[in-house]
Amino acid sequence: MVYDTEDNKHDILPKIEDVSTVMETSTDRPLDDVLIKKSEYPDDETIEYQSFCFPCDIKSEPESIDESTEIYFDPKEWLINDNNSGKIRAPRQNEFLYFLLEDSRYSSYLSWLDRNEGLFKIHQPERVIQLWTKVKNRQTNGVMDYDTFARGLRYYYQLGTMIKTHRKYTFRFKMLANE
DNA sequence: AACCCGGAAGGACG
DNA sequence: GCGTCCTTCCGGGT
């Protein structure tokens, strides 16, 4: 994944016009129809990934942590059309975090410390982890905790997509400008 | 105590 | 069946 400091959020988040089109044409159609239709859209080389969102008919389960401030969750909003493989998949852990950081709804969960440096801090790890497990929906029997979540992120160090900060709840994407 | 780190093993999924 | 990306567990460091 490439983190270009010159990107604006529309390069990585769903475009408003895309969302409205899908909402108008496919509120009661299966997901596959929607995705097939989406694949007909002209490709923009600057967009590495696209995700889709449209009205949801699935209610979230009650949460263990403070439901009153829970942000509405639709699993289908988080699917990614991988332009490399042409397949639909859940986001990677780094993609997931980047989406969150670029969406002001989640600014209480985590936020940039220095966006140009790719530096960010997780303020509410339990919420981020809970959302991650819902987005990923991986069939496991263990319990995802911060240690497990952070171990996943540490693999990005050796992959070169993230840089160590050694600071609490603080991580750093490797941006193009840092190369 | 609560993080951060990376090795080891192995699972889930495309 | 295979490679990637985690998930789980852990011992050691800060």
PDB file of C-alpha atoms (C1' of nucleotides) in Angstrom:
ATOM      1  CA  MET A   1       0.000   0.000   0.000  1.00  0.00           C
ATOM      2  CA  VAL A   2       1.200   3.440  -0.859  1.00  0.00           C
ATOM      3  CA  TYR A   3       0.724   6.374   1.424  1.00  0.00           C
ATOM      4  CA  ASP A   4       1.094   9.529  -0.589  1.00  0.00           C
ATOM      5  CA  THR A   5       1.017  12.683   1.467  1.00  0.00           C
ATOM      6  CA  GLU A   6      -0.483  14.483  -1.488  1.00  0.00           C
ATOM      7  CA  ASP A   7      -3.509  12.220  -1.512  1.00  0.00           C
ATOM      8  CA  ASN A   8      -6.786  13.637  -0.441  1.00  0.00           C
ATOM      9  CA  LYS A   9      -9.364  11.460   1.211  1.00  0.00           C
ATOM     10  CA  HIS A  10     -11.282  10.925  -1.992  1.00  0.00           C
ATOM     11  CA  ASP A  11      -8.423   8.888  -3.342  1.00  0.00           C
ATOM     12  CA  ILE A  12      -8.946   6.211  -0.758  1.00  0.00           C
ATOM     13  CA  LEU A  13     -12.446   6.618   0.602  1.00  0.00           C
ATOM     14  CA  PRO A  14     -15.614   5.881  -1.333  1.00  0.00           C
ATOM     15  CA  LYS A  15     -16.592   8.663  -3.631  1.00  0.00           C
ATOM     16  CA  ILE A  16     -19.878  10.338  -2.827  1.00  0.00           C
ATOM     17  CA  GLU A  17     -21.193   9.944  -6.343  1.00  0.00           C
ATOM     18  CA  ASP A  18     -20.328   6.252  -6.279  1.00  0.00           C
ATOM     19  CA  VAL A  19     -22.213   5.769  -3.047  1.00  0.00           C
ATOM     20  CA  SER A  20     -25.297   7.596  -4.236  1.00  0.00           C
ATOM     21  CA  THR A  21     -25.362   5.650  -7.473  1.00  0.00           C
ATOM     22  CA  VAL A  22     -25.188   2.366  -5.683  1.00  0.00           C
ATOM     23  CA  MET A  23     -27.855   3.435  -3.223  1.00  0.00           C
ATOM     24  CA  GLU A  24     -30.225   4.353  -6.010  1.00  0.00           C
ATOM     25  CA  THR A  25     -29.772   1.273  -8.097  1.00  0.00           C
ATOM     26  CA  SER A  26     -29.223  -1.593  -5.772  1.00  0.00           C
ATOM     27  CA  THR A  27     -30.799  -1.184  -2.380  1.00  0.00           C
ATOM     28  CA  ASP A  28     -32.477  -4.554  -2.627  1.00  0.00           C
ATOM     29  CA  ARG A  29     -30.052  -6.367  -4.853  1.00  0.00           C
ATOM     30  CA  PRO A  30     -27.440  -8.875  -3.758  1.00  0.00           C
ATOM     31  CA  LEU A  31     -23.918  -7.747  -3.089  1.00  0.00           C
ATOM     32  CA  ASP A  32     -22.557  -9.457  -6.180  1.00  0.00           C
ATOM     33  CA  ASP A  33     -24.773  -7.378  -8.447  1.00  0.00           C
ATOM     34  CA  VAL A  34     -23.526  -4.223  -6.849  1.00  0.00           C
ATOM     35  CA  LEU A  35     -19.908  -5.217  -7.187  1.00  0.00           C
ATOM     36  CA  ILE A  36     -20.283  -6.271 -10.792  1.00  0.00           C
ATOM     37  CA  LYS A  37     -21.835  -2.943 -11.546  1.00  0.00           C
ATOM     38  CA  LYS A  38     -19.034  -1.177  -9.705  1.00  0.00           C
ATOM     39  CA  SER A  39     -16.421  -2.996 -11.739  1.00  0.00           C
ATOM     40  CA  GLU A  40     -17.731  -1.294 -14.849  1.00  0.00           C
ATOM     41  CA  TYR A  41     -16.734   2.109 -13.576  1.00  0.00           C
ATOM     42  CA  PRO A  42     -13.760   3.689 -15.335  1.00  0.00           C
ATOM     43  CA  ASP A  43     -10.533   2.988 -13.531  1.00  0.00           C
ATOM     44  CA  ASP A  44      -8.519   5.812 -12.142  1.00  0.00           C
ATOM     45  CA  GLU A  45      -4.887   4.867 -11.836  1.00  0.00           C
ATOM     46  CA  THR A  46      -4.477   7.046  -8.784  1.00  0.00           C
ATOM     47  CA  ILE A  47      -7.014   4.981  -6.885  1.00  0.00           C
ATOM     48  CA  GLU A  48      -5.409   1.879  -5.532  1.00  0.00           C
ATOM     49  CA  TYR A  49      -8.448   0.578  -3.697  1.00  0.00           C
ATOM     50  CA  GLN A  50     -12.119   1.291  -3.607  1.00  0.00           C
ATOM     51  CA  SER A  51     -14.655   0.341  -1.032  1.00  0.00           C
ATOM     52  CA  PHE A  52     -18.382   0.411  -1.292  1.00  0.00           C
ATOM     53  CA  CYS A  53     -21.154   1.418   1.019  1.00  0.00           C
ATOM     54  CA  PHE A  54     -24.873   1.328   0.625  1.00  0.00           C
ATOM     55  CA  PRO A  55     -27.914   1.031   2.856  1.00  0.00           C
ATOM     56  CA  CYS A  56     -27.693  -1.783   5.317  1.00  0.00           C
ATOM     57  CA  ASP A  57     -30.340  -4.209   6.360  1.00  0.00           C
ATOM     58  CA  ILE A  58     -28.183  -5.939   8.939  1.00  0.00           C
ATOM     59  CA  LYS A  59     -28.369  -4.664  12.475  1.00  0.00           C
ATOM     60  CA  SER A  60     -25.241  -4.695  14.563  1.00  0.00           C
ATOM     61  CA  GLU A  61     -25.161  -6.931  17.605  1.00  0.00           C
ATOM     62  CA  PRO A  62     -25.172  -5.282  21.015  1.00  0.00           C
ATOM     63  CA  GLU A  63     -21.657  -4.249  22.038  1.00  0.00           C
ATOM     64  CA  SER A  64     -19.780  -5.028  25.172  1.00  0.00           C
ATOM     65  CA  ILE A  65     -18.438  -1.497  25.390  1.00  0.00           C
ATOM     66  CA  ASP A  66     -20.611   1.586  25.699  1.00  0.00           C
ATOM     67  CA  GLU A  67     -23.245   1.120  23.032  1.00  0.00           C
ATOM     68  CA  SER A  68     -24.427   4.704  23.384  1.00  0.00           C
ATOM     69  CA  THR A  69     -21.452   6.070  21.484  1.00  0.00           C
ATOM     70  CA  GLU A  70     -21.006   3.139  19.123  1.00  0.00           C
ATOM     71  CA  ILE A  71     -20.591   4.116  15.488  1.00  0.00           C
ATOM     72  CA  TYR A  72     -22.981   2.314  13.167  1.00  0.00           C
ATOM     73  CA  PHE A  73     -21.310  -0.614  11.483  1.00  0.00           C
ATOM     74  CA  ASP A  74     -22.058  -2.143   8.100  1.00  0.00           C
ATOM     75  CA  PRO A  75     -19.686  -4.989   7.193  1.00  0.00           C
ATOM     76  CA  LYS A  76     -20.189  -4.394   3.486  1.00  0.00           C
ATOM     77  CA  GLU A  77     -18.868  -0.832   3.765  1.00  0.00           C
ATOM     78  CA  TRP A  78     -15.433  -2.242   4.448  1.00  0.00           C
ATOM     79  CA  LEU A  79     -15.024  -4.559   1.492  1.00  0.00           C
ATOM     80  CA  ILE A  80     -12.239  -3.678  -0.866  1.00  0.00           C
ATOM     81  CA  ASN A  81     -11.980  -4.261  -4.572  1.00  0.00           C
ATOM     82  CA  ASP A  82      -8.381  -5.334  -4.948  1.00  0.00           C
ATOM     83  CA  ASN A  83      -7.347  -3.957  -8.309  1.00  0.00           C
ATOM     84  CA  ASN A  84      -4.333  -6.243  -8.391  1.00  0.00           C
ATOM     85  CA  SER A  85      -6.246  -9.490  -8.090  1.00  0.00           C
ATOM     86  CA  GLY A  86      -9.622  -8.177  -9.206  1.00  0.00           C
ATOM     87  CA  LYS A  87     -11.175  -9.810  -6.177  1.00  0.00           C
ATOM     88  CA  ILE A  88     -13.266  -8.570  -3.297  1.00  0.00           C
ATOM     89  CA  ARG A  89     -11.698  -8.914   0.111  1.00  0.00           C
ATOM     90  CA  ALA A  90     -11.552  -7.527   3.613  1.00  0.00           C
ATOM     91  CA  PRO A  91      -9.007  -4.757   4.116  1.00  0.00           C
ATOM     92  CA  ARG A  92      -5.505  -5.400   5.379  1.00  0.00           C
ATOM     93  CA  GLN A  93      -4.720  -4.174   8.839  1.00  0.00           C
ATOM     94  CA  ASN A  94      -2.828  -1.155   7.520  1.00  0.00           C
ATOM     95  CA  GLU A  95      -5.607  -0.325   5.064  1.00  0.00           C
ATOM     96  CA  PHE A  96      -8.115  -0.564   7.858  1.00  0.00           C
ATOM     97  CA  LEU A  97      -6.193   1.901   9.993  1.00  0.00           C
ATOM     98  CA  TYR A  98      -5.722   4.275   7.086  1.00  0.00           C
ATOM     99  CA  PHE A  99      -9.455   4.271   6.418  1.00  0.00           C
ATOM    100  CA  LEU A 100     -10.143   5.070  10.052  1.00  0.00           C
ATOM    101  CA  LEU A 101      -7.612   7.876  10.129  1.00  0.00           C
ATOM    102  CA  GLU A 102      -9.131   9.484   7.059  1.00  0.00           C
ATOM    103  CA  ASP A 103     -12.679   9.305   8.426  1.00  0.00           C
ATOM    104  CA  SER A 104     -13.471  12.007  10.964  1.00  0.00           C
ATOM    105  CA  ARG A 105     -16.110   9.801  12.567  1.00  0.00           C
ATOM    106  CA  TYR A 106     -13.298   7.794  14.123  1.00  0.00           C
ATOM    107  CA  SER A 107     -11.152  10.688  15.329  1.00  0.00           C
ATOM    108  CA  SER A 108     -11.835   9.728  18.920  1.00  0.00           C
ATOM    109  CA  TYR A 109     -10.580   6.206  18.197  1.00  0.00           C
ATOM    110  CA  LEU A 110      -7.295   7.292  16.684  1.00  0.00           C
ATOM    111  CA  SER A 111      -5.850  10.306  14.920  1.00  0.00           C
ATOM    112  CA  TRP A 112      -2.853  11.650  13.081  1.00  0.00           C
ATOM    113  CA  LEU A 113      -0.086  13.177  15.137  1.00  0.00           C
ATOM    114  CA  ASP A 114       1.632  14.240  11.935  1.00  0.00           C
ATOM    115  CA  ARG A 115      -0.143  13.220   8.776  1.00  0.00           C
ATOM    116  CA  ASN A 116       2.759  14.142   6.509  1.00  0.00           C
ATOM    117  CA  GLU A 117       4.980  11.851   8.549  1.00  0.00           C
ATOM    118  CA  GLY A 118       2.379   9.095   8.648  1.00  0.00           C
ATOM    119  CA  LEU A 119       2.500   9.300  12.426  1.00  0.00           C
ATOM    120  CA  PHE A 120      -0.639   8.446  14.347  1.00  0.00           C
ATOM    121  CA  LYS A 121      -1.818   7.393  17.762  1.00  0.00           C
ATOM    122  CA  ILE A 122      -4.562   5.052  18.887  1.00  0.00           C
ATOM    123  CA  HIS A 123      -6.622   6.681  21.614  1.00  0.00           C
ATOM    124  CA  GLN A 124      -9.180   3.960  22.178  1.00  0.00           C
ATOM    125  CA  PRO A 125      -7.486   0.647  21.391  1.00  0.00           C
ATOM    126  CA  GLU A 126     -10.405  -1.450  22.587  1.00  0.00           C
ATOM    127  CA  ARG A 127     -12.740   0.228  20.095  1.00  0.00           C
ATOM    128  CA  VAL A 128     -10.273  -0.037  17.234  1.00  0.00           C
ATOM    129  CA  ILE A 129      -9.729  -3.725  17.984  1.00  0.00           C
ATOM    130  CA  GLN A 130     -13.428  -4.421  18.281  1.00  0.00           C
ATOM    131  CA  LEU A 131     -14.036  -2.767  14.918  1.00  0.00           C
ATOM    132  CA  TRP A 132     -11.114  -4.618  13.369  1.00  0.00           C
ATOM    133  CA  THR A 133     -12.499  -7.992  14.421  1.00  0.00           C
ATOM    134  CA  LYS A 134     -15.874  -7.095  12.949  1.00  0.00           C
ATOM    135  CA  VAL A 135     -14.370  -5.845   9.709  1.00  0.00           C
ATOM    136  CA  LYS A 136     -12.122  -8.880   9.343  1.00  0.00           C
ATOM    137  CA  ASN A 137     -14.720 -11.367  10.578  1.00  0.00           C
ATOM    138  CA  ARG A 138     -12.044 -14.043  10.700  1.00  0.00           C
ATOM    139  CA  GLN A 139     -13.181 -17.427  11.937  1.00  0.00           C
ATOM    140  CA  THR A 140     -11.037 -17.898  15.024  1.00  0.00           C
ATOM    141  CA  ASN A 141     -11.746 -19.071  18.538  1.00  0.00           C
ATOM    142  CA  GLY A 142      -9.303 -16.878  20.407  1.00  0.00           C
ATOM    143  CA  VAL A 143      -9.865 -13.422  21.809  1.00  0.00           C
ATOM    144  CA  MET A 144      -8.320 -10.477  19.997  1.00  0.00           C
ATOM    145  CA  ASP A 145      -6.537  -8.231  22.450  1.00  0.00           C
ATOM    146  CA  TYR A 146      -4.149  -5.335  21.997  1.00  0.00           C
ATOM    147  CA  ASP A 147      -1.101  -7.605  22.118  1.00  0.00           C
ATOM    148  CA  THR A 148      -2.415  -9.654  19.232  1.00  0.00           C
ATOM    149  CA  PHE A 149      -3.545  -6.628  17.281  1.00  0.00           C
ATOM    150  CA  ALA A 150      -0.189  -4.912  17.711  1.00  0.00           C
ATOM    151  CA  ARG A 151       1.715  -8.052  16.688  1.00  0.00           C
ATOM    152  CA  GLY A 152      -0.021  -7.887  13.354  1.00  0.00           C
ATOM    153  CA  LEU A 153       1.122  -4.308  12.923  1.00  0.00           C
ATOM    154  CA  ARG A 154       4.707  -5.185  13.841  1.00  0.00           C
ATOM    155  CA  TYR A 155       4.927  -7.418  10.802  1.00  0.00           C
ATOM    156  CA  TYR A 156       4.669  -4.247   8.740  1.00  0.00           C
ATOM    157  CA  TYR A 157       8.047  -3.196  10.101  1.00  0.00           C
ATOM    158  CA  GLN A 158       9.822  -5.974   8.260  1.00  0.00           C
ATOM    159  CA  LEU A 159       7.630  -5.447   5.235  1.00  0.00           C
ATOM    160  CA  GLY A 160       8.753  -1.822   5.188  1.00  0.00           C
ATOM    161  CA  THR A 161       5.264  -0.343   5.183  1.00  0.00           C
ATOM    162  CA  MET A 162       5.464   0.888   8.765  1.00  0.00           C
ATOM    163  CA  ILE A 163       8.212   2.366  10.910  1.00  0.00           C
ATOM    164  CA  LYS A 164       8.787   1.777  14.603  1.00  0.00           C
ATOM    165  CA  THR A 165       8.085   4.619  16.994  1.00  0.00           C
ATOM    166  CA  HIS A 166       8.650   2.782  20.314  1.00  0.00           C
ATOM    167  CA  ARG A 167       5.927   4.991  21.726  1.00  0.00           C
ATOM    168  CA  LYS A 168       2.741   3.873  23.410  1.00  0.00           C
ATOM    169  CA  TYR A 169      -0.135   3.236  20.995  1.00  0.00           C
ATOM    170  CA  THR A 170       1.839   5.168  18.387  1.00  0.00           C
ATOM    171  CA  PHE A 171       2.606   3.895  14.901  1.00  0.00           C
ATOM    172  CA  ARG A 172       3.904   5.321  11.682  1.00  0.00           C
ATOM    173  CA  PHE A 173       3.151   4.566   8.077  1.00  0.00           C
ATOM    174  CA  LYS A 174       6.046   4.833   5.713  1.00  0.00           C
ATOM    175  CA  MET A 175       5.030   7.638   3.397  1.00  0.00           C
ATOM    176  CA  LEU A 176       6.359   8.210  -0.109  1.00  0.00           C
ATOM    177  CA  ALA A 177       8.087  11.333   1.175  1.00  0.00           C
ATOM    178  CA  ASN A 178      10.033   9.238   3.681  1.00  0.00           C
ATOM    179  CA  GLU A 179      11.558   6.945   1.097  1.00  0.00           C
TER     180      GLU A 179
ATOM    181  C1'  DA B   1       1.930  -2.951  35.181  1.00  0.00           C
ATOM    182  C1'  DA B   2       1.455  -2.022  30.635  1.00  0.00           C
ATOM    183  C1'  DC B   3       3.495  -1.405  26.921  1.00  0.00           C
ATOM    184  C1'  DC B   4       7.094  -2.614  22.888  1.00  0.00           C
ATOM    185  C1'  DC B   5       9.670  -6.166  20.378  1.00  0.00           C
ATOM    186  C1'  DG B   6      10.276 -10.079  17.237  1.00  0.00           C
ATOM    187  C1'  DG B   7      10.567 -15.557  17.070  1.00  0.00           C
ATOM    188  C1'  DA B   8       7.837 -19.580  16.427  1.00  0.00           C
ATOM    189  C1'  DA B   9       3.949 -22.071  14.991  1.00  0.00           C
ATOM    190  C1'  DG B  10       0.028 -22.441  12.778  1.00  0.00           C
ATOM    191  C1'  DG B  11      -4.735 -20.971  11.006  1.00  0.00           C
ATOM    192  C1'  DA B  12      -7.872 -18.540   7.654  1.00  0.00           C
ATOM    193  C1'  DC B  13      -8.527 -17.230   3.322  1.00  0.00           C
ATOM    194  C1'  DG B  14      -8.068 -16.142  -1.490  1.00  0.00           C
TER     195       DG B  14
ATOM    196  C1'  DG C   1      -1.758 -26.859  -2.510  1.00  0.00           C
ATOM    197  C1'  DC C   2       0.382 -22.651  -1.732  1.00  0.00           C
ATOM    198  C1'  DG C   3       1.562 -17.802  -0.319  1.00  0.00           C
ATOM    199  C1'  DT C   4       0.115 -13.945   2.275  1.00  0.00           C
ATOM    200  C1'  DC C   5      -1.512 -11.984   6.225  1.00  0.00           C
ATOM    201  C1'  DC C   6      -2.472 -12.279  10.153  1.00  0.00           C
ATOM    202  C1'  DT C   7      -3.599 -14.843  15.038  1.00  0.00           C
ATOM    203  C1'  DT C   8      -1.952 -16.896  19.088  1.00  0.00           C
ATOM    204  C1'  DC C   9       1.496 -17.432  22.437  1.00  0.00           C
ATOM    205  C1'  DC C  10       5.545 -16.136  24.490  1.00  0.00           C
ATOM    206  C1'  DG C  11      10.141 -14.564  26.738  1.00  0.00           C
ATOM    207  C1'  DG C  12      12.671 -10.619  27.133  1.00  0.00           C
ATOM    208  C1'  DG C  13      13.244  -5.485  27.159  1.00  0.00           C
ATOM    209  C1'  DT C  14      11.663  -0.630  28.384  1.00  0.00           C
TER     210       DT C  14
END
